[in-house]
mmCIF file of C-alpha atoms in Angstrom:
data_model
loop_
_atom_site.group_PDB
_atom_site.id
_atom_site.type_symbol
_atom_site.label_atom_id
_atom_site.label_comp_id
_atom_site.label_asym_id
_atom_site.label_seq_id
_atom_site.Cartn_x
_atom_site.Cartn_y
_atom_site.Cartn_z
ATOM 1 C CA MET Q 1087 32.067 43.149 -57.729
ATOM 2 C CA LEU Q 1088 30.777 40.932 -60.520
ATOM 3 C CA ASN Q 1089 29.866 37.349 -59.694
ATOM 4 C CA LYS Q 1090 31.101 34.743 -62.170
ATOM 5 C CA LEU Q 1091 28.490 32.124 -62.961
ATOM 6 C CA SER Q 1092 30.512 30.555 -65.785
ATOM 7 C CA ASP Q 1093 33.268 31.515 -68.227
ATOM 8 C CA THR Q 1094 30.697 33.476 -70.240
ATOM 9 C CA ILE Q 1095 28.052 34.635 -67.741
ATOM 10 C CA TYR Q 1096 28.455 37.193 -64.963
ATOM 11 C CA TYR Q 1097 26.040 39.119 -62.782
ATOM 12 C CA LEU Q 1098 26.004 42.070 -60.407
ATOM 13 C CA SER Q 1099 24.015 41.144 -57.304
ATOM 14 C CA HIS Q 1100 20.854 42.954 -56.277
ATOM 15 C CA GLN Q 1101 20.939 45.493 -53.434
ATOM 16 C CA ASP Q 1102 17.477 45.766 -51.953
ATOM 17 C CA ASP Q 1103 18.372 48.672 -49.649
ATOM 18 C CA ARG Q 1104 19.177 50.719 -52.767
ATOM 19 C CA VAL Q 1105 16.396 49.257 -54.950
ATOM 20 C CA ARG Q 1106 18.990 47.776 -57.303
ATOM 21 C CA PRO Q 1107 18.077 44.588 -59.173
ATOM 22 C CA THR Q 1108 20.427 41.902 -60.420
ATOM 23 C CA LEU Q 1109 22.150 42.903 -63.670
ATOM 24 C CA GLY Q 1110 23.493 40.319 -66.116
ATOM 25 C CA LEU Q 1111 26.326 39.996 -68.634
ATOM 26 C CA VAL Q 1112 26.439 37.243 -71.262
ATOM 27 C CA CYS Q 1113 29.533 36.948 -73.460
ATOM 28 C CA GLY Q 1114 29.941 35.248 -76.817
ATOM 29 C CA ASP Q 1115 33.012 34.953 -79.006
ATOM 30 C CA GLN Q 1116 32.204 38.204 -80.810
ATOM 31 C CA ASN Q 1117 29.812 40.275 -78.688
ATOM 32 C CA SER Q 1118 28.364 40.657 -75.218
ATOM 33 C CA LEU Q 1119 24.791 41.218 -74.056
ATOM 34 C CA ILE Q 1120 23.605 43.074 -70.961
ATOM 35 C CA ILE Q 1121 20.443 42.167 -69.051
ATOM 36 C CA ASP Q 1122 18.801 45.217 -67.473
ATOM 37 C CA SER Q 1123 20.525 48.575 -67.163
ATOM 38 C CA GLY Q 1124 20.082 49.417 -63.485
ATOM 39 C CA ASN Q 1125 18.036 51.939 -61.569
ATOM 40 C CA SER Q 1126 20.100 55.036 -62.363
ATOM 41 C CA THR Q 1127 23.078 56.527 -64.130
ATOM 42 C CA GLN Q 1128 25.234 55.715 -61.111
ATOM 43 C CA HIS Q 1129 24.136 52.075 -60.971
ATOM 44 C CA ALA Q 1130 24.872 51.622 -64.670
ATOM 45 C CA LYS Q 1131 28.296 53.280 -64.408
ATOM 46 C CA GLU Q 1132 29.301 51.033 -61.508
ATOM 47 C CA PHE Q 1133 28.279 47.987 -63.550
ATOM 48 C CA LEU Q 1134 30.284 49.181 -66.555
ATOM 49 C CA LEU Q 1135 33.353 49.804 -64.393
ATOM 50 C CA GLU Q 1136 33.201 46.198 -63.203
ATOM 51 C CA ILE Q 1137 32.837 44.944 -66.787
ATOM 52 C CA GLU Q 1138 35.908 46.938 -67.834
ATOM 53 C CA LYS Q 1139 37.965 44.791 -65.445
ATOM 54 C CA LEU Q 1140 37.139 41.732 -67.545
ATOM 55 C CA ASN Q 1141 38.535 40.768 -70.910
ATOM 56 C CA VAL Q 1142 35.204 40.317 -72.686
ATOM 57 C CA PRO Q 1143 33.943 41.126 -76.195
ATOM 58 C CA PRO Q 1144 32.310 44.533 -76.732
ATOM 59 C CA ILE Q 1145 28.785 45.095 -75.465
ATOM 60 C CA LYS Q 1146 26.452 45.061 -78.449
ATOM 61 C CA TYR Q 1147 23.017 44.423 -76.914
ATOM 62 C CA LEU Q 1148 21.020 45.471 -73.859
ATOM 63 C CA VAL Q 1149 17.778 43.680 -73.005
ATOM 64 C CA ILE Q 1150 15.299 45.345 -70.630
ATOM 65 C CA THR Q 1151 13.207 42.704 -68.845
ATOM 66 C CA HIS Q 1152 10.260 44.983 -68.054
ATOM 67 C CA ALA Q 1153 9.296 48.624 -67.619
ATOM 68 C CA ASN Q 1154 9.810 49.017 -63.881
ATOM 69 C CA TRP Q 1155 12.056 52.030 -63.297
ATOM 70 C CA ASP Q 1156 14.756 50.193 -61.362
ATOM 71 C CA HIS Q 1157 15.463 48.003 -64.402
ATOM 72 C CA PHE Q 1158 15.798 50.671 -67.109
ATOM 73 C CA LEU Q 1159 16.760 54.120 -65.787
ATOM 74 C CA GLY Q 1160 20.468 53.422 -66.395
ATOM 75 C CA MET Q 1161 19.811 52.693 -70.069
ATOM 76 C CA ASN Q 1162 21.420 55.841 -71.479
ATOM 77 C CA GLU Q 1163 24.871 54.813 -70.210
ATOM 78 C CA PHE Q 1164 25.142 51.839 -72.571
ATOM 79 C CA ASP Q 1165 26.403 52.221 -76.127
ATOM 80 C CA ALA Q 1166 24.342 49.245 -77.219
ATOM 81 C CA THR Q 1167 21.299 48.146 -79.204
ATOM 82 C CA VAL Q 1168 18.456 48.284 -76.669
ATOM 83 C CA ILE Q 1169 15.928 45.447 -77.012
ATOM 84 C CA VAL Q 1170 12.433 45.439 -75.481
ATOM 85 C CA ASN Q 1171 9.129 43.748 -76.170
ATOM 86 C CA SER Q 1172 6.355 45.840 -77.707
ATOM 87 C CA GLN Q 1173 4.454 46.429 -74.464
ATOM 88 C CA THR Q 1174 7.590 47.468 -72.591
ATOM 89 C CA ASN Q 1175 8.214 49.927 -75.420
ATOM 90 C CA GLU Q 1176 4.753 51.458 -74.950
ATOM 91 C CA LEU Q 1177 5.288 51.802 -71.204
ATOM 92 C CA LEU Q 1178 8.700 53.418 -71.706
ATOM 93 C CA LYS Q 1179 7.172 56.101 -73.930
ATOM 94 C CA GLU Q 1180 5.615 57.711 -70.861
ATOM 95 C CA TRP Q 1181 9.011 57.868 -69.158
ATOM 96 C CA GLN Q 1182 10.556 59.364 -72.276
ATOM 97 C CA SER Q 1183 8.205 62.328 -71.849
ATOM 98 C CA TYR Q 1184 9.177 62.901 -68.208
ATOM 99 C CA ARG Q 1185 11.248 65.800 -66.933
ATOM 100 C CA PHE Q 1186 13.571 65.087 -64.014
ATOM 101 C CA ASP Q 1187 13.891 68.401 -62.177
ATOM 102 C CA ASP Q 1188 12.730 68.443 -58.536
ATOM 103 C CA ASN Q 1189 9.388 70.111 -59.230
ATOM 104 C CA SER Q 1190 8.491 67.630 -61.960
ATOM 105 C CA LEU Q 1191 9.560 64.642 -59.875
ATOM 106 C CA GLN Q 1192 7.442 65.813 -56.946
ATOM 107 C CA LYS Q 1193 4.462 66.225 -59.258
ATOM 108 C CA TYR Q 1194 4.860 62.634 -60.487
ATOM 109 C CA VAL Q 1195 4.994 61.405 -56.890
ATOM 110 C CA ASN Q 1196 1.907 63.439 -55.949
ATOM 111 C CA THR Q 1197 -0.035 61.960 -58.873
ATOM 112 C CA ASN Q 1198 1.162 58.381 -58.186
ATOM 113 C CA GLN Q 1199 3.112 58.212 -61.445
ATOM 114 C CA MET Q 1200 6.290 57.566 -59.478
ATOM 115 C CA SER Q 1201 7.119 56.330 -55.992
ATOM 116 C CA ALA Q 1202 8.827 58.537 -53.438
ATOM 117 C CA LYS Q 1203 11.695 56.020 -53.356
ATOM 118 C CA CYS Q 1204 12.131 56.323 -57.099
ATOM 119 C CA MET Q 1205 12.345 60.108 -56.791
ATOM 120 C CA GLU Q 1206 14.925 59.746 -54.019
ATOM 121 C CA ILE Q 1207 17.124 57.460 -56.142
ATOM 122 C CA ILE Q 1208 16.846 59.722 -59.186
ATOM 123 C CA GLN Q 1209 17.825 62.775 -57.141
ATOM 124 C CA ALA Q 1210 20.821 60.977 -55.631
ATOM 125 C CA ASP Q 1211 22.092 58.919 -58.567
ATOM 126 C CA ILE Q 1212 21.241 60.731 -61.809
ATOM 127 C CA PRO Q 1213 23.388 63.843 -62.301
ATOM 128 C CA ASN Q 1214 22.493 66.582 -64.818
ATOM 129 C CA ARG Q 1215 18.818 65.869 -64.274
ATOM 130 C CA GLY Q 1216 17.867 69.154 -65.884
ATOM 131 C CA SER Q 1217 18.847 67.768 -69.296
ATOM 132 C CA PHE Q 1218 18.206 64.059 -68.684
ATOM 133 C CA LYS Q 1219 15.858 62.382 -71.151
ATOM 134 C CA LEU Q 1220 15.435 58.632 -71.415
ATOM 135 C CA ASN Q 1221 16.543 57.186 -74.745
ATOM 136 C CA SER Q 1222 14.263 55.156 -76.991
ATOM 137 C CA PRO Q 1223 14.818 51.412 -77.507
ATOM 138 C CA ASN Q 1224 16.268 50.282 -80.842
ATOM 139 C CA VAL Q 1225 14.687 46.853 -81.377
ATOM 140 C CA ILE Q 1226 11.086 46.044 -80.483
ATOM 141 C CA PHE Q 1227 9.946 42.420 -80.667
ATOM 142 C CA GLU Q 1228 6.553 40.800 -80.124
ATOM 143 C CA ASN Q 1229 7.013 37.309 -78.696
ATOM 144 C CA THR Q 1230 10.508 35.861 -79.150
ATOM 145 C CA LEU Q 1231 13.879 36.925 -80.472
ATOM 146 C CA THR Q 1232 17.106 34.928 -80.824
ATOM 147 C CA ILE Q 1233 20.496 36.637 -80.622
ATOM 148 C CA ASP Q 1234 23.806 34.934 -81.510
ATOM 149 C CA LEU Q 1235 26.773 36.542 -79.748
ATOM 150 C CA GLY Q 1236 29.209 34.187 -81.475
ATOM 151 C CA ASN Q 1237 28.878 30.567 -80.354
ATOM 152 C CA LYS Q 1238 26.549 31.862 -77.620
ATOM 153 C CA VAL Q 1239 22.825 31.941 -78.335
ATOM 154 C CA CYS Q 1240 20.399 33.934 -76.204
ATOM 155 C CA ILE Q 1241 16.664 33.273 -76.500
ATOM 156 C CA ILE Q 1242 14.658 36.337 -75.521
ATOM 157 C CA GLU Q 1243 10.951 35.765 -74.858
ATOM 158 C CA ARG Q 1244 8.029 37.730 -73.552
ATOM 159 C CA ILE Q 1245 6.146 35.508 -71.106
ATOM 160 C CA LYS Q 1246 3.018 35.549 -69.019
ATOM 161 C CA SER Q 1247 3.883 36.805 -65.538
ATOM 162 C CA THR Q 1248 2.398 37.385 -62.115
ATOM 163 C CA HIS Q 1249 4.533 40.548 -61.803
ATOM 164 C CA THR Q 1250 3.910 42.654 -64.912
ATOM 165 C CA ASP Q 1251 2.140 42.205 -68.233
ATOM 166 C CA ASP Q 1252 5.341 43.021 -70.151
ATOM 167 C CA SER Q 1253 7.824 40.549 -68.656
ATOM 168 C CA THR Q 1254 10.755 39.303 -70.743
ATOM 169 C CA ILE Q 1255 13.128 36.456 -69.839
ATOM 170 C CA ILE Q 1256 16.507 35.539 -71.384
ATOM 171 C CA TYR Q 1257 17.550 31.901 -71.727
ATOM 172 C CA ILE Q 1258 21.084 30.761 -72.590
ATOM 173 C CA PRO Q 1259 20.678 27.144 -73.782
ATOM 174 C CA ASP Q 1260 24.274 25.902 -73.688
ATOM 175 C CA GLU Q 1261 24.654 27.126 -70.102
ATOM 176 C CA LYS Q 1262 21.135 26.128 -68.980
ATOM 177 C CA VAL Q 1263 20.804 29.558 -67.379
ATOM 178 C CA VAL Q 1264 17.741 31.804 -67.424
ATOM 179 C CA PHE Q 1265 17.447 35.430 -66.340
ATOM 180 C CA LEU Q 1266 13.900 35.942 -65.071
ATOM 181 C CA GLY Q 1267 13.899 39.641 -64.204
ATOM 182 C CA ASP Q 1268 11.072 40.106 -61.682
ATOM 183 C CA SER Q 1269 8.667 37.882 -63.604
ATOM 184 C CA THR Q 1270 8.114 35.350 -60.808
ATOM 185 C CA ASN Q 1271 7.204 37.967 -58.189
ATOM 186 C CA GLY Q 1272 3.820 39.401 -57.331
ATOM 187 C CA ARG Q 1273 2.641 42.949 -57.898
ATOM 188 C CA THR Q 1274 1.090 45.733 -55.816
ATOM 189 C CA THR Q 1275 -2.349 47.155 -56.592
ATOM 190 C CA ASN Q 1276 -4.138 49.632 -54.327
ATOM 191 C CA SER Q 1277 -1.430 49.018 -51.696
ATOM 192 C CA LEU Q 1278 -2.153 45.264 -51.726
ATOM 193 C CA TYR Q 1279 0.663 42.896 -52.659
ATOM 194 C CA HIS Q 1280 -0.847 40.044 -54.653
ATOM 195 C CA PHE Q 1281 -0.040 37.185 -56.996
ATOM 196 C CA LYS Q 1282 -2.282 37.055 -60.054
ATOM 197 C CA GLN Q 1283 -3.780 33.629 -59.516
ATOM 198 C CA SER Q 1284 -4.973 33.284 -63.117
ATOM 199 C CA LEU Q 1285 -1.428 33.776 -64.449
ATOM 200 C CA LEU Q 1286 0.470 31.447 -62.126
ATOM 201 C CA LEU Q 1287 0.190 28.222 -64.120
ATOM 202 C CA PRO Q 1288 0.608 29.912 -67.549
ATOM 203 C CA MET Q 1289 3.748 31.623 -66.241
ATOM 204 C CA MET Q 1290 5.160 28.370 -64.901
ATOM 205 C CA LYS Q 1291 4.485 26.699 -68.261
ATOM 206 C CA ASP Q 1292 6.321 29.491 -70.114
ATOM 207 C CA ILE Q 1293 9.369 29.207 -67.852
ATOM 208 C CA GLN Q 1294 9.499 25.458 -67.255
ATOM 209 C CA LYS Q 1295 9.600 24.626 -70.973
ATOM 210 C CA TYR Q 1296 13.254 25.707 -70.856
ATOM 211 C CA ASP Q 1297 15.830 23.206 -69.637
ATOM 212 C CA ALA Q 1298 17.362 25.487 -67.003
ATOM 213 C CA GLU Q 1299 19.523 24.636 -64.026
ATOM 214 C CA MET Q 1300 20.282 28.148 -62.738
ATOM 215 C CA PHE Q 1301 17.758 30.956 -62.327
ATOM 216 C CA LEU Q 1302 18.618 34.616 -61.797
ATOM 217 C CA ILE Q 1303 15.806 36.716 -60.342
ATOM 218 C CA GLY Q 1304 15.823 40.487 -60.083
ATOM 219 C CA HIS Q 1305 15.680 40.876 -56.322
ATOM 220 C CA GLU Q 1306 16.489 37.387 -55.043
ATOM 221 C CA SER Q 1307 19.552 35.231 -54.531
ATOM 222 C CA ILE Q 1308 20.458 32.990 -57.442
ATOM 223 C CA CYS Q 1309 18.465 29.740 -57.455
ATOM 224 C CA ASP Q 1310 19.347 26.273 -58.653
ATOM 225 C CA SER Q 1311 16.665 23.949 -60.006
ATOM 226 C CA ASN Q 1312 15.990 22.439 -56.568
ATOM 227 C CA LYS Q 1313 15.286 25.826 -54.974
ATOM 228 C CA MET Q 1314 13.171 26.844 -57.947
ATOM 229 C CA ASN Q 1315 11.112 23.663 -57.733
ATOM 230 C CA ILE Q 1316 10.462 24.307 -54.044
ATOM 231 C CA TYR Q 1317 9.346 27.847 -54.927
ATOM 232 C CA TRP Q 1318 6.929 26.532 -57.576
ATOM 233 C CA GLU Q 1319 5.592 23.879 -55.206
ATOM 234 C CA GLU Q 1320 4.957 26.385 -52.409
ATOM 235 C CA LEU Q 1321 3.246 28.782 -54.811
ATOM 236 C CA THR Q 1322 0.976 26.165 -56.363
ATOM 237 C CA THR Q 1323 0.130 24.589 -53.003
ATOM 238 C CA ALA Q 1324 -0.868 28.000 -51.692
ATOM 239 C CA SER Q 1325 -2.853 28.899 -54.800
ATOM 240 C CA ARG Q 1326 -4.901 25.681 -54.726
ATOM 241 C CA VAL Q 1327 -6.432 26.461 -51.338
ATOM 242 C CA VAL Q 1328 -7.474 30.062 -52.088
ATOM 243 C CA LYS Q 1329 -11.017 30.060 -53.426
ATOM 244 C CA SER Q 1330 -12.399 33.253 -51.878
ATOM 245 C CA THR Q 1331 -11.395 36.484 -50.124
ATOM 246 C CA SER Q 1332 -11.267 34.677 -46.772
ATOM 247 C CA LEU Q 1333 -7.772 34.121 -45.401
ATOM 248 C CA GLU Q 1334 -9.160 31.973 -42.587
ATOM 249 C CA ASN Q 1335 -10.933 29.647 -45.015
ATOM 250 C CA ALA Q 1336 -7.805 29.310 -47.146
ATOM 251 C CA ILE Q 1337 -5.616 28.412 -44.160
ATOM 252 C CA GLU Q 1338 -8.153 25.873 -42.932
ATOM 253 C CA CYS Q 1339 -8.356 24.365 -46.422
ATOM 254 C CA PHE Q 1340 -4.552 24.144 -46.507
ATOM 255 C CA LYS Q 1341 -4.495 22.264 -43.209
ATOM 256 C CA VAL Q 1342 -7.115 19.791 -44.405
ATOM 257 C CA GLU Q 1343 -5.475 19.173 -47.776
ATOM 258 C CA ASN Q 1344 -1.880 18.952 -46.547
ATOM 259 C CA LYS Q 1345 -2.403 17.645 -43.003
ATOM 260 C CA ARG Q 1346 -0.091 20.333 -41.601
ATOM 261 C CA ASP Q 1347 0.154 24.067 -41.034
ATOM 262 C CA PRO Q 1348 1.533 26.208 -43.866
ATOM 263 C CA ASN Q 1349 5.152 27.274 -43.493
ATOM 264 C CA ASP Q 1350 6.053 30.976 -43.521
ATOM 265 C CA ASN Q 1351 6.508 31.126 -47.284
ATOM 266 C CA GLU Q 1352 3.232 29.335 -47.959
ATOM 267 C CA LEU Q 1353 1.398 31.611 -45.527
ATOM 268 C CA PHE Q 1354 2.798 34.656 -47.312
ATOM 269 C CA PHE Q 1355 1.695 33.274 -50.686
ATOM 270 C CA ILE Q 1356 -1.774 32.380 -49.363
ATOM 271 C CA GLN Q 1357 -2.216 35.979 -48.206
ATOM 272 C CA ALA Q 1358 -1.018 37.222 -51.608
ATOM 273 C CA PHE Q 1359 -3.516 35.023 -53.464
ATOM 274 C CA VAL Q 1360 -6.298 36.129 -51.107
ATOM 275 C CA ASN Q 1361 -5.292 39.711 -51.845
ATOM 276 C CA ASP Q 1362 -5.625 38.933 -55.551
ATOM 277 C CA ARG Q 1363 -9.191 37.801 -54.961
ATOM 278 C CA ILE Q 1364 -9.827 41.081 -53.130
ATOM 279 C CA VAL Q 1365 -8.280 43.089 -55.997
ATOM 280 C CA GLN Q 1366 -10.312 41.212 -58.587
ATOM 281 C CA SER Q 1367 -13.540 41.780 -56.639
#
């Protein structure tokens, strides 16, 4: 079921057990725009079936927020102009060369080109895999792109991100809503989950310049500005105390600076920033 955020913005909630991110729908007077296409043919079809229940203008655009498989593998199901930034386009080229039969999928898993979970979802939710080939995007932009859906402007921007180097966000000014994809999350390198410490403040600057009141994140519940501010505060407080690869030193520094123990979120972020130091070293 689609969630209604306003008269012109809807979203399909994430399902972490099925590796399904939040998908968005923005409607103008003339056209509609989709944000992310889902992790499979099946995911995309279920989203489209929900949209058909609404009386909305035709879908003209699809924006992919970044080149993680769960956000783009449903792309072929949309009869729309697909928009990506230039780096996302380069990353998608590899996927466009993939074959999706069982032997090929297993080879990609064995060579760490694909996760075992990704293979499982593809096998379950993409029929006709023998002939499946990912489509190419239609519009490639560098930094920013503005789309007018008819009295509904969407600002599409590639930003700095702790999650991927190709993150795109979509801001709807008159609604004060921003779709963040997974941009505010960390990333995994060599089995270590980490937040890129050097990109935290640049990312926050890129996002906070927009006057947003509601934030939709790929694998999180929708956040209002208060929840988002708490998230930023916990992240920055954790980052400030991490100066080496020592978790113990970081926790002790936190206690001295803040005169209290870190809460569970802050402790998780401290570990992630320590992991980043380990990755960088």
